[in-house]
Tab-separated table of C-alpha atoms and ligand atoms in Angstrom:
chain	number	residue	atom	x	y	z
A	1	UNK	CA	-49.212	-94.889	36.533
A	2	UNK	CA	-51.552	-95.887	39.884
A	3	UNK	CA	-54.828	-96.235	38.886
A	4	UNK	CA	-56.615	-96.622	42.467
A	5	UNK	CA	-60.286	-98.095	41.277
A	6	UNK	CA	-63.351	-99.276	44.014
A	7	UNK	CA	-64.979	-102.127	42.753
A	8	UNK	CA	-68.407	-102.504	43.288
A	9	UNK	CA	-70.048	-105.628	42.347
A	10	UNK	CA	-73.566	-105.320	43.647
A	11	UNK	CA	-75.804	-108.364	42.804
A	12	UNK	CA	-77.078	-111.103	40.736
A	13	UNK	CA	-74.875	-111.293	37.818
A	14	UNK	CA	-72.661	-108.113	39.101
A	15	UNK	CA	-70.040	-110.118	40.940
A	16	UNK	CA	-69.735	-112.905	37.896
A	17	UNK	CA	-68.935	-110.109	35.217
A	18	UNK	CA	-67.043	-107.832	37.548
A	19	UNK	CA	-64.884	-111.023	38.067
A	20	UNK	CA	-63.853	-110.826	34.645
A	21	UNK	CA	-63.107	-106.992	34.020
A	22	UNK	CA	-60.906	-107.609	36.564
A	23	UNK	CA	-59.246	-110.120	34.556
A	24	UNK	CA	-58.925	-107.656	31.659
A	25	UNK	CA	-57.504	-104.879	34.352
A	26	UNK	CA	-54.981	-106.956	35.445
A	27	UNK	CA	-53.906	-107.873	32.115
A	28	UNK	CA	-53.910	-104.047	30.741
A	29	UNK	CA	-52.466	-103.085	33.902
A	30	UNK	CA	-49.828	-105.968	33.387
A	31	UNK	CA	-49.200	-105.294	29.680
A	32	UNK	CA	-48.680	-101.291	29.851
A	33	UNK	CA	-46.898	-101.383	33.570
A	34	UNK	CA	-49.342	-100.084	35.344
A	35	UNK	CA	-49.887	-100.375	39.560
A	36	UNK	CA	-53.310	-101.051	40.022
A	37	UNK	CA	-55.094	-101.058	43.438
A	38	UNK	CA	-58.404	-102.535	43.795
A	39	UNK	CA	-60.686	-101.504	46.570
A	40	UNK	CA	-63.782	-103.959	47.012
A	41	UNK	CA	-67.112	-102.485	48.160
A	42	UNK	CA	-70.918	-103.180	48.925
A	43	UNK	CA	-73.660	-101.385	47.421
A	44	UNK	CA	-77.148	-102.452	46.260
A	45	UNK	CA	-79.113	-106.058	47.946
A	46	UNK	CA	-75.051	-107.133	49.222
A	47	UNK	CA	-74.765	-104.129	51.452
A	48	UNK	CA	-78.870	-103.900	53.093
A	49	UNK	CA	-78.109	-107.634	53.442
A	50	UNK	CA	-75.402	-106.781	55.467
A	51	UNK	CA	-75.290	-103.269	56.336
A	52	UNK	CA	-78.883	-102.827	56.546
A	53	UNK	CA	-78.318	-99.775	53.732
A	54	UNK	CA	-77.934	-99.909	50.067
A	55	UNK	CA	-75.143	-97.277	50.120
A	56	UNK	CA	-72.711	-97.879	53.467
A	57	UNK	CA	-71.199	-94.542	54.658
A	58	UNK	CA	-67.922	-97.194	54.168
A	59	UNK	CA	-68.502	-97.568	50.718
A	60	UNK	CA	-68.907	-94.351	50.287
A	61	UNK	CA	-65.400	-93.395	51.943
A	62	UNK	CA	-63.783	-96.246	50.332
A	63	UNK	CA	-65.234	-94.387	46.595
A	64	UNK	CA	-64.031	-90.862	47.527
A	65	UNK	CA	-60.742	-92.297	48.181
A	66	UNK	CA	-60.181	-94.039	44.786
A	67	UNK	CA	-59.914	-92.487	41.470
A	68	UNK	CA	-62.930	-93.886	39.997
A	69	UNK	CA	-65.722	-96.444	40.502
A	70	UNK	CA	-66.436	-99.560	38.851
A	71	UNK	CA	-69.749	-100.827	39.043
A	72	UNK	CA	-71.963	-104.338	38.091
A	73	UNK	CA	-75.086	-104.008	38.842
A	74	UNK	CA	-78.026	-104.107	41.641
A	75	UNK	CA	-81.263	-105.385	42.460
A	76	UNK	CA	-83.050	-108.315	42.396
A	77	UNK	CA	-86.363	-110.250	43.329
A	78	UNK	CA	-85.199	-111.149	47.221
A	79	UNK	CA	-85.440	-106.832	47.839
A	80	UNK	CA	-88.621	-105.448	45.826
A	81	UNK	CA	-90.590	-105.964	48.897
A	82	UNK	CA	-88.568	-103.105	50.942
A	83	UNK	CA	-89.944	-99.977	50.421
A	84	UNK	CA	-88.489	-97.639	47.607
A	85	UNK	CA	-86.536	-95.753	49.997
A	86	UNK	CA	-84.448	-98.872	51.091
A	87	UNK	CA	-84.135	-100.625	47.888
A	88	UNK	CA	-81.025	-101.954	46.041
A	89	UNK	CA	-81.153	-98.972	43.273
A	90	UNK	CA	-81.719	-96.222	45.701
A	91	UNK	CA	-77.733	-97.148	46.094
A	92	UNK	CA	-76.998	-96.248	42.453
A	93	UNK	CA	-78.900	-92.920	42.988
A	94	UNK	CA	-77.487	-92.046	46.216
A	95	UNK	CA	-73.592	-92.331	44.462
A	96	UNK	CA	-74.331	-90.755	41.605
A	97	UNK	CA	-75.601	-87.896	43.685
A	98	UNK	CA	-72.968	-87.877	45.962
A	99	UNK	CA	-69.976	-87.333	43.546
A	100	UNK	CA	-72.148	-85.283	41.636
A	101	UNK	CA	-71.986	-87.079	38.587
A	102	UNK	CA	-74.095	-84.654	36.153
A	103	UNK	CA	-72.783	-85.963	32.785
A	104	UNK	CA	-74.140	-89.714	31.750
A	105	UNK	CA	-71.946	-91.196	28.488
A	106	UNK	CA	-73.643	-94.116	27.085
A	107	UNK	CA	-71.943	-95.303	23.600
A	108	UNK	CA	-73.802	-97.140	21.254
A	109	UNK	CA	-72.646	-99.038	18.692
A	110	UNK	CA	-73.029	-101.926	16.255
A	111	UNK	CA	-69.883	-104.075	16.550
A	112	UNK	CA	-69.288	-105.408	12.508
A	113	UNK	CA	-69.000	-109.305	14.536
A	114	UNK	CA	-72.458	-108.649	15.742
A	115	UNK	CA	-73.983	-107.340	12.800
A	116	UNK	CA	-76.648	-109.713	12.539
A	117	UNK	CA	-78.083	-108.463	16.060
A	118	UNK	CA	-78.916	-105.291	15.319
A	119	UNK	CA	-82.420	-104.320	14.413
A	120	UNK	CA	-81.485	-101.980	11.397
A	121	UNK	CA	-81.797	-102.906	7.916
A	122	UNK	CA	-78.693	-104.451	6.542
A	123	UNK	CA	-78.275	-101.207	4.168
A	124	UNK	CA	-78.200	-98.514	6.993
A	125	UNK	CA	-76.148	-100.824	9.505
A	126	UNK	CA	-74.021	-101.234	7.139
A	127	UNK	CA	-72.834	-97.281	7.016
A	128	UNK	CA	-71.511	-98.125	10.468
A	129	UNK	CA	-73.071	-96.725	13.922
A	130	UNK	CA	-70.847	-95.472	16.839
A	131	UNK	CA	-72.020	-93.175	18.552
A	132	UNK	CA	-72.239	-91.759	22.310
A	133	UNK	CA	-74.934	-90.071	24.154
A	134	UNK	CA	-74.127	-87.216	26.667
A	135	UNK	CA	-76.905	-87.082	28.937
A	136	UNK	CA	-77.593	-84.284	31.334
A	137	UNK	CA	-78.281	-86.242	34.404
A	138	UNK	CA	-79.163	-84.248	38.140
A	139	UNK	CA	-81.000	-81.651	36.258
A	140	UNK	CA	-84.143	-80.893	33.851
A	141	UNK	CA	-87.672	-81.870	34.152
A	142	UNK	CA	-86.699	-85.003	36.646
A	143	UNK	CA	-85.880	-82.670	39.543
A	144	UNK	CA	-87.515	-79.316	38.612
A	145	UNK	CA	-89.348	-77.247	41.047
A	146	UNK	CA	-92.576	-77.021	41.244
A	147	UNK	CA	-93.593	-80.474	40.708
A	148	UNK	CA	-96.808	-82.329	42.182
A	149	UNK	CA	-100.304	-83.742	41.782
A	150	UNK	CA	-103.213	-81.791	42.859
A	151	UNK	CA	-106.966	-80.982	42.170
A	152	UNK	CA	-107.796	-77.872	40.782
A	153	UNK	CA	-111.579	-76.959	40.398
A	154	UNK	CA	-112.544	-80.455	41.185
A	155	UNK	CA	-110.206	-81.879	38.170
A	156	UNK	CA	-106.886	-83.680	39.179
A	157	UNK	CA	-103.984	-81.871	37.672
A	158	UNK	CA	-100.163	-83.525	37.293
A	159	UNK	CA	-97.405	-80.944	36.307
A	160	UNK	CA	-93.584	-81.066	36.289
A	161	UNK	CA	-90.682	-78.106	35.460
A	162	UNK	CA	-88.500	-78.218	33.088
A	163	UNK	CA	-85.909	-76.137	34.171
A	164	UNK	CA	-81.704	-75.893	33.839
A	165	UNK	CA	-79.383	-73.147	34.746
A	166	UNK	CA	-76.802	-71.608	32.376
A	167	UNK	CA	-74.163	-73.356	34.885
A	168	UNK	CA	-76.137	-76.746	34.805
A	169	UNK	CA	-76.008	-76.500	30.415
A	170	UNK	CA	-72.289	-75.266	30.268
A	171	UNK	CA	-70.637	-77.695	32.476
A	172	UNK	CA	-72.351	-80.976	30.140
A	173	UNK	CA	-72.015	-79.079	27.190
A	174	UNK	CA	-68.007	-78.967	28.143
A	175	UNK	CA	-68.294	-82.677	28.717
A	176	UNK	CA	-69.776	-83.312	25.275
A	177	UNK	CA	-66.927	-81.570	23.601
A	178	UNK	CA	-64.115	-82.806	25.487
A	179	UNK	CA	-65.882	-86.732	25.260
A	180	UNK	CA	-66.111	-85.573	21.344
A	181	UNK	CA	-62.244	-84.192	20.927
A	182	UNK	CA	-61.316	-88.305	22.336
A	183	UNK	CA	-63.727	-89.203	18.944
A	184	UNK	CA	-64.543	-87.794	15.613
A	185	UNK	CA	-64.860	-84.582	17.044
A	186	UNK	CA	-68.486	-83.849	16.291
A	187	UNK	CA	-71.272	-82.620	18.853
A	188	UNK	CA	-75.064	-82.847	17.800
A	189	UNK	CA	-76.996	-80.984	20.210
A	190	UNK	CA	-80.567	-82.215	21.163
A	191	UNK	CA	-83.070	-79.494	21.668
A	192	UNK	CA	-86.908	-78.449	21.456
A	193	UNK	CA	-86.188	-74.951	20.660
A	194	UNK	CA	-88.817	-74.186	18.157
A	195	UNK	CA	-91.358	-74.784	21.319
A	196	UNK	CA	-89.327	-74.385	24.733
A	197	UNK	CA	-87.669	-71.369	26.509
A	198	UNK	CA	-85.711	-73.765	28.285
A	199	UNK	CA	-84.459	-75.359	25.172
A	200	UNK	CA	-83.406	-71.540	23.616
A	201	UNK	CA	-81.043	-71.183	27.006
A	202	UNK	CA	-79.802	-74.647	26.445
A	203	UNK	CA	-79.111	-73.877	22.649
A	204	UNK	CA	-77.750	-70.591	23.060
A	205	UNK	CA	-75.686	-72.053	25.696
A	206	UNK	CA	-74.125	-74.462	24.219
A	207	UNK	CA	-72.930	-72.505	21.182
A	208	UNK	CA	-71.037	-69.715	23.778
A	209	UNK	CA	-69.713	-73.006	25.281
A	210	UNK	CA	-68.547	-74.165	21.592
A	211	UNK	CA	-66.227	-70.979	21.497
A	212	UNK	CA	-63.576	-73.124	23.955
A	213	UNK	CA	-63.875	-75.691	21.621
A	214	UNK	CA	-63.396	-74.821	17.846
A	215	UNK	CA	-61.899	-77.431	16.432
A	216	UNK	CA	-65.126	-79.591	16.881
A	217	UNK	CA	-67.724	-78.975	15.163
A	218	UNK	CA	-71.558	-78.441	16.142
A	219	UNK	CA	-74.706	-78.536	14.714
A	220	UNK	CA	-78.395	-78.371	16.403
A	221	UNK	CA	-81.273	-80.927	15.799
A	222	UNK	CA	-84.816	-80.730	17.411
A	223	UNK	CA	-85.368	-83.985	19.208
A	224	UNK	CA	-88.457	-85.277	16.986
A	225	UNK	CA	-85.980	-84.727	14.674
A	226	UNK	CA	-82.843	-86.751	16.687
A	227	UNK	CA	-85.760	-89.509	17.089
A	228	UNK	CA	-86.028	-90.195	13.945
A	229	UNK	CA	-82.755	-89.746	12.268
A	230	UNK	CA	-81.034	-92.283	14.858
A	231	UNK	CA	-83.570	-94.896	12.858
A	232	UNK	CA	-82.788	-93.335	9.490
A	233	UNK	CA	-79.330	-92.794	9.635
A	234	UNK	CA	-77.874	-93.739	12.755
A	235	UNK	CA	-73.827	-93.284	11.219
A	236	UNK	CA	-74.778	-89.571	10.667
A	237	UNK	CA	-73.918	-88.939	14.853
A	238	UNK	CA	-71.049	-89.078	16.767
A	239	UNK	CA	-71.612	-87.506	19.927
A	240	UNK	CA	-75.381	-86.474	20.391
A	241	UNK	CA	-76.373	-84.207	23.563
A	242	UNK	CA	-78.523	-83.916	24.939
A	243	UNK	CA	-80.822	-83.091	28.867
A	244	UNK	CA	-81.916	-85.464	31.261
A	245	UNK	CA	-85.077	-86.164	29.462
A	246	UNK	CA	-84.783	-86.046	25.960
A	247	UNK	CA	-81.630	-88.656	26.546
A	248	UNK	CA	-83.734	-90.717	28.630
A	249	UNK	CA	-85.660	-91.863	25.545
A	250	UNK	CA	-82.877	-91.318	22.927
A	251	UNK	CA	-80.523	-93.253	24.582
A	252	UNK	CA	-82.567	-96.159	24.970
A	253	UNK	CA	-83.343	-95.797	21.110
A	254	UNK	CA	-79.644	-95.651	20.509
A	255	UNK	CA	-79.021	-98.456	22.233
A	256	UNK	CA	-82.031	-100.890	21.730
A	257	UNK	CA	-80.902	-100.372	17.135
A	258	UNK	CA	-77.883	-101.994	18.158
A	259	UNK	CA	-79.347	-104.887	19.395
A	260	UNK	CA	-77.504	-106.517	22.345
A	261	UNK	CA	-77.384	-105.420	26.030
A	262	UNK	CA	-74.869	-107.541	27.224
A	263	UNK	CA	-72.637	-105.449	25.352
A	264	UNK	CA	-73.350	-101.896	26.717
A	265	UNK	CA	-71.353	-99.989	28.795
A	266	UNK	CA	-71.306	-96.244	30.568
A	267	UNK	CA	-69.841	-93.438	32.537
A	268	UNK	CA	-71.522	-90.890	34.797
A	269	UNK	CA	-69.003	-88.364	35.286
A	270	UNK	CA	-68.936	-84.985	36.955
A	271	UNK	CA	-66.198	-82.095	37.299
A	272	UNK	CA	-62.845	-83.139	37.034
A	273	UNK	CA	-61.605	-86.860	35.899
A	274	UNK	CA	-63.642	-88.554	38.772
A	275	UNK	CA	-66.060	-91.491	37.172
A	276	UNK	CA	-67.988	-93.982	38.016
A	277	UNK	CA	-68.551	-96.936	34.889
A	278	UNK	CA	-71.291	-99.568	34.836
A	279	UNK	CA	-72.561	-101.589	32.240
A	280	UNK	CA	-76.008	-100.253	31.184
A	281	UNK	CA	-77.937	-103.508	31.946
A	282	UNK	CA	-79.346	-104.761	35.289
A	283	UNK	CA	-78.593	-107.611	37.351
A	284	UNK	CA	-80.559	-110.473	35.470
A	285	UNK	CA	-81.849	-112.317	38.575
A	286	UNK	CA	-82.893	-115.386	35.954
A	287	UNK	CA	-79.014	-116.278	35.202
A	288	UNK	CA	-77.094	-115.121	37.934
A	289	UNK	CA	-75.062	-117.174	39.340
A	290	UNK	CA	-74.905	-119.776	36.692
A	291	UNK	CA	-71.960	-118.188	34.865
A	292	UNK	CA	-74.015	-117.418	31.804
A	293	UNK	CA	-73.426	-113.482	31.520
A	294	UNK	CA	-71.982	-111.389	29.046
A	295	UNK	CA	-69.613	-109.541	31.077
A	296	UNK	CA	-68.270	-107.512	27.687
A	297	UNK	CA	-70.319	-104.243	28.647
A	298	UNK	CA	-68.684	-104.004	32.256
A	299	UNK	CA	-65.173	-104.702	30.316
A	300	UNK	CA	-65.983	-101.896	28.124
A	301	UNK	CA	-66.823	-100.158	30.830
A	302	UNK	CA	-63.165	-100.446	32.062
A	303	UNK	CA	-62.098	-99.571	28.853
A	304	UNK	CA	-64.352	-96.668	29.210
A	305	UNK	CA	-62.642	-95.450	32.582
A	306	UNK	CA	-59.092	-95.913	31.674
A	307	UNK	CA	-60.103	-93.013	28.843
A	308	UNK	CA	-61.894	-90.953	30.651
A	309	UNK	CA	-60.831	-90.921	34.121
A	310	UNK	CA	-57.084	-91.878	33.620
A	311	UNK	CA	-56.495	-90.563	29.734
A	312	UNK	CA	-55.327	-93.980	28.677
A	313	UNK	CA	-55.958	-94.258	24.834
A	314	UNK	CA	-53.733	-96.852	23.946
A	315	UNK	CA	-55.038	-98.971	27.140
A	316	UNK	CA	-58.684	-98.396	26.222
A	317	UNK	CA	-58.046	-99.701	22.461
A	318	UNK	CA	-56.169	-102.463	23.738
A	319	UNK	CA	-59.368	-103.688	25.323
A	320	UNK	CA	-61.961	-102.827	22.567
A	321	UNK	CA	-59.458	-104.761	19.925
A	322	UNK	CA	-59.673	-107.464	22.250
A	323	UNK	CA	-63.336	-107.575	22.571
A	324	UNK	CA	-63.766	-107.224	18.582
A	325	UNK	CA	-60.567	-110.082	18.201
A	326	UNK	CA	-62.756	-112.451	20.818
A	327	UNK	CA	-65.811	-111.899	18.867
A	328	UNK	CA	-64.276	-111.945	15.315
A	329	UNK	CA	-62.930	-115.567	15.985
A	330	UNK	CA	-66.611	-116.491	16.903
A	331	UNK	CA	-67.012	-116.721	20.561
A	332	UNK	CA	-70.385	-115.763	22.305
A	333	UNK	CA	-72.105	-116.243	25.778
A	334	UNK	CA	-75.848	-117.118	25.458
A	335	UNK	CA	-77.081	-113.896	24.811
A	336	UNK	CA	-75.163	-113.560	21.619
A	337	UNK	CA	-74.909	-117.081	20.245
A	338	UNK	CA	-76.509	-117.860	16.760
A	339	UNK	CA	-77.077	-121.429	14.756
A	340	UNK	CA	-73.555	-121.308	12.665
A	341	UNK	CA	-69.858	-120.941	13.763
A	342	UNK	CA	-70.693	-119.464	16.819
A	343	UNK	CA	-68.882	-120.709	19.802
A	344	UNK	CA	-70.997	-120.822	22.707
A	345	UNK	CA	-68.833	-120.021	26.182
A	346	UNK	CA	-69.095	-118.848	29.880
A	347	UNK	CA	-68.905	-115.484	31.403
A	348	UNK	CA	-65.644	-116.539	32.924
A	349	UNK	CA	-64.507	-118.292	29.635
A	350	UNK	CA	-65.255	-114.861	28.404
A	351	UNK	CA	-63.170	-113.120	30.675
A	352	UNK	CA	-60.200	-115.427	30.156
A	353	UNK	CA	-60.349	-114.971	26.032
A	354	UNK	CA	-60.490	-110.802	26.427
A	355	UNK	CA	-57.577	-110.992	29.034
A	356	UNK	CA	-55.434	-113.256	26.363
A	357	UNK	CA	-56.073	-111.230	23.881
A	358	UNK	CA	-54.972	-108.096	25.817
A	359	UNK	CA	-51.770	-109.771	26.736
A	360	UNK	CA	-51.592	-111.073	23.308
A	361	UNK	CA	-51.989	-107.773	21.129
A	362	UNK	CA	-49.346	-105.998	23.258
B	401	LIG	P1	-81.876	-106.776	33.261
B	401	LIG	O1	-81.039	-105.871	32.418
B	401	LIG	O2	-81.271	-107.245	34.519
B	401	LIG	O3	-82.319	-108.055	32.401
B	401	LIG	C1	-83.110	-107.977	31.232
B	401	LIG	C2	-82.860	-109.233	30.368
B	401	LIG	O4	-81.573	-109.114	29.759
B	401	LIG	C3	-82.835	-110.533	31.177
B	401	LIG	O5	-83.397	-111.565	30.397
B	401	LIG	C4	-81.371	-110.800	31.408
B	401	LIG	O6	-81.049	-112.160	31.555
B	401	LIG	C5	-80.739	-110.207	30.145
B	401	LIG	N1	-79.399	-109.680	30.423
B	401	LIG	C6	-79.105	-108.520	31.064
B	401	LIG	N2	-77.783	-108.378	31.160
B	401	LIG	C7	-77.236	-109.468	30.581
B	401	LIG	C8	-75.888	-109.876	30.379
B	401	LIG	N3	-74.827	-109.170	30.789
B	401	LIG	N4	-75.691	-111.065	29.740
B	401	LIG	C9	-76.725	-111.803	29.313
B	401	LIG	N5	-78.004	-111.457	29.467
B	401	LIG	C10	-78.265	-110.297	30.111
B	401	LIG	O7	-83.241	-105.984	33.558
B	401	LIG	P2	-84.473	-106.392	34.490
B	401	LIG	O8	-84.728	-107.861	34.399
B	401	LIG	O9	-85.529	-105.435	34.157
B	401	LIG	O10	-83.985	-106.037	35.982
B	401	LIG	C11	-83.453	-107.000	36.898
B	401	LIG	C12	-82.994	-106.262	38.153
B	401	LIG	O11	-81.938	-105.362	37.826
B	401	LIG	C13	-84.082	-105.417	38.799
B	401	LIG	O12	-83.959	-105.532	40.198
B	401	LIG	C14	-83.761	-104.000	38.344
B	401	LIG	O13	-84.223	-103.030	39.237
B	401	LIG	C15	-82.255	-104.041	38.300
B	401	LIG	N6	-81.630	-103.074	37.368
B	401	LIG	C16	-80.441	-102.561	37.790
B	401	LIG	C17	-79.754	-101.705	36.949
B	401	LIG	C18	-78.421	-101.204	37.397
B	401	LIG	O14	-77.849	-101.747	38.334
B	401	LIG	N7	-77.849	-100.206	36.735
B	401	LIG	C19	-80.266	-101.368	35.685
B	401	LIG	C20	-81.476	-101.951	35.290
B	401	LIG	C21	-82.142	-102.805	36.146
């Protein structure tokens, strides 16, 4: 198969870890006789410093001709002077607005190796927790009209809208369901229906949507609710969704319990097979360049595209098996090492061990 992929490194520790999920491309690409074409691109601090923009009409046209995007990360100290319109993340924004990329997958999970990171007690990490967030992402209280600040009989006044479509509902719900038929095949859906009108469309929504999609099943949860049981019992959830806001916060929860950063990765997808995958982290100005990242949450990012965008199962395992392998034999970067057997390496020692291991488990 081609798989035709822009690669966006962006800044501070972006190009060090994108470095290395290209390592593990090549080596899935190699192992399961695949052509793969890379397309390099600037976004973020790389492309103002050199394109004076954070998101080059180039880059842009490079993205729209590629199958999907892979992303490391922007932003940095040297730009948070230039005003918000010409910063590094306005980038990010811009893409995910221009391939309308409404549906924002963020697995979270604790991986048994790293057990002792998460923040759960040893008895409820222990029933396992893998999970994915489906996050409603152009719509909801973020971008609902009217919005502003104002003063009202001499008393400031701040108000938002939270407000979504019956379009805007079905087309995440759809991606929940499909994302949950490549899983355990089980959609909790996030609402405040007990309180909202918007959350009774988004409910009643969702369940015509579920009629497509019978053999998974559904069940509602109000998100005080979702809050708390991700604490409680995290290994209850397989695929939780939910709208822009209430994911906001419970994907942060979701991933924060599992306890490691380095190690999270995500898709923002929109109609069709079109993606773009990023690790969920930022570009941690204080070790860049010192090859000292984790890069395993842009590899599983790959790993995340080649499912998603390109329906490779087989190629997507092959890369999470050779994450878990590299970790079960007991080799961290910094961000993961502990006192004990741990073996402490380099983001591009990192890269090297996954990329074996892909070749290896072939
Ligand atoms: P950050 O995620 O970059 O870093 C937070 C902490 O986690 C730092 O101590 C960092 O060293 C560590 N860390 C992050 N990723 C790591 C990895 N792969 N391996 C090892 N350690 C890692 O968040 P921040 O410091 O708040 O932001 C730094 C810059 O990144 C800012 O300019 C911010 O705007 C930007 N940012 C970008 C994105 C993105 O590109 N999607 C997301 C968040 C923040």
């Amino acid at each position: 198969m081609k798989l035709q992929i822009a690669i966006l490194p962006g800044d501070g520790i972006g190009p060090e870890i994108m470095a290395q999920t290209v390592k593990a491309l090549e080596a899935v690409a190699r192992a399961f006789h695949h052509e793969l074409t890379l397309c390099h691109g600037l976004i973020g601090g790389a492309a103002i410093d050199e394109k004076a923009t954070p998101l080059p009409m180039e880059t842009i046209d490079m993205c729209a001709a590629c199958d999907a995007i892979l992303l490391g990360a922007v932003g940095g100290p040297k730009w948070e002077t230039l005003e918000p319109s010409l910063r590094p993340e306005r980038g990010l924004l811009a893409i995910r607005s221009r391939f309308k990329l409404f549906a924002n997958l963020r697995p979270a999970r604790v991986w048994p190796e790293l057990a002792g990171a998460t923040l759960l007690r040893p008895d409820i990490s222990a029933r396992g927790v893998d999970l994915l967030v489906v996050r409603e992402l152009t719509g909801g209280i973020y971008f609902g009209k009217p919005s502003g600040l104002e003063t009202r009989d001499g008393r400031r006044v701040g108000y938002n809208t939270m407000i979504y479509d019956e379009d805007e509902i079905r087309r995440v719900a759809r991606a929940a369901f499909e994302a949950a038929r490549k899983r355990r095949r089980n959609v909790c859906s996030v609402d405040k229906a007990n309180v909202l009108d918007v959350s009774r469309l988004w409910r009643e929504v969702v369940h015509e949507a579920h009629s497509e999609y019978k053999d998974v099943e559904l069940w509602d949860l109000y998100v005080d609710n979702a809050a708390m049981q991700l604490v409680r019992d995290p290994s209850q959830f397989d695929v939780m969704l939910t709208s822009n806001l209430f994911g906001d916060i419970l994907s942060d929860e979701a991933s924060v319990i599992t306890g490691s950063i380095g190690m999270l990765p995500s898709a923002s997808l929109g109609e069709g097979a079109f993606g773009l995958y990023e690790p969920i982290h930022g570009s941690a100005p204080d070790i860049a360049g010192q090859d000292k990242a984790n890069p395993l949450a842009a590899i599983l990012s790959a790993a995340m595209m080649l499912l998603h965008t390109f329906g490779l199962e087989d190629e997507a395992r092959s890369i999470e098996n050779a994450v878990a392998q590299t970790l079960k034999e007991g080799y961290r970067t910094g961000d993961l090492a502990r006192a004990g057997n741990d073996v402490l390496v380099s983001c591009s020692e990192m890269g090297r061990l996954v990329a074996e291991r892909i070749t290896a488990g072939k």
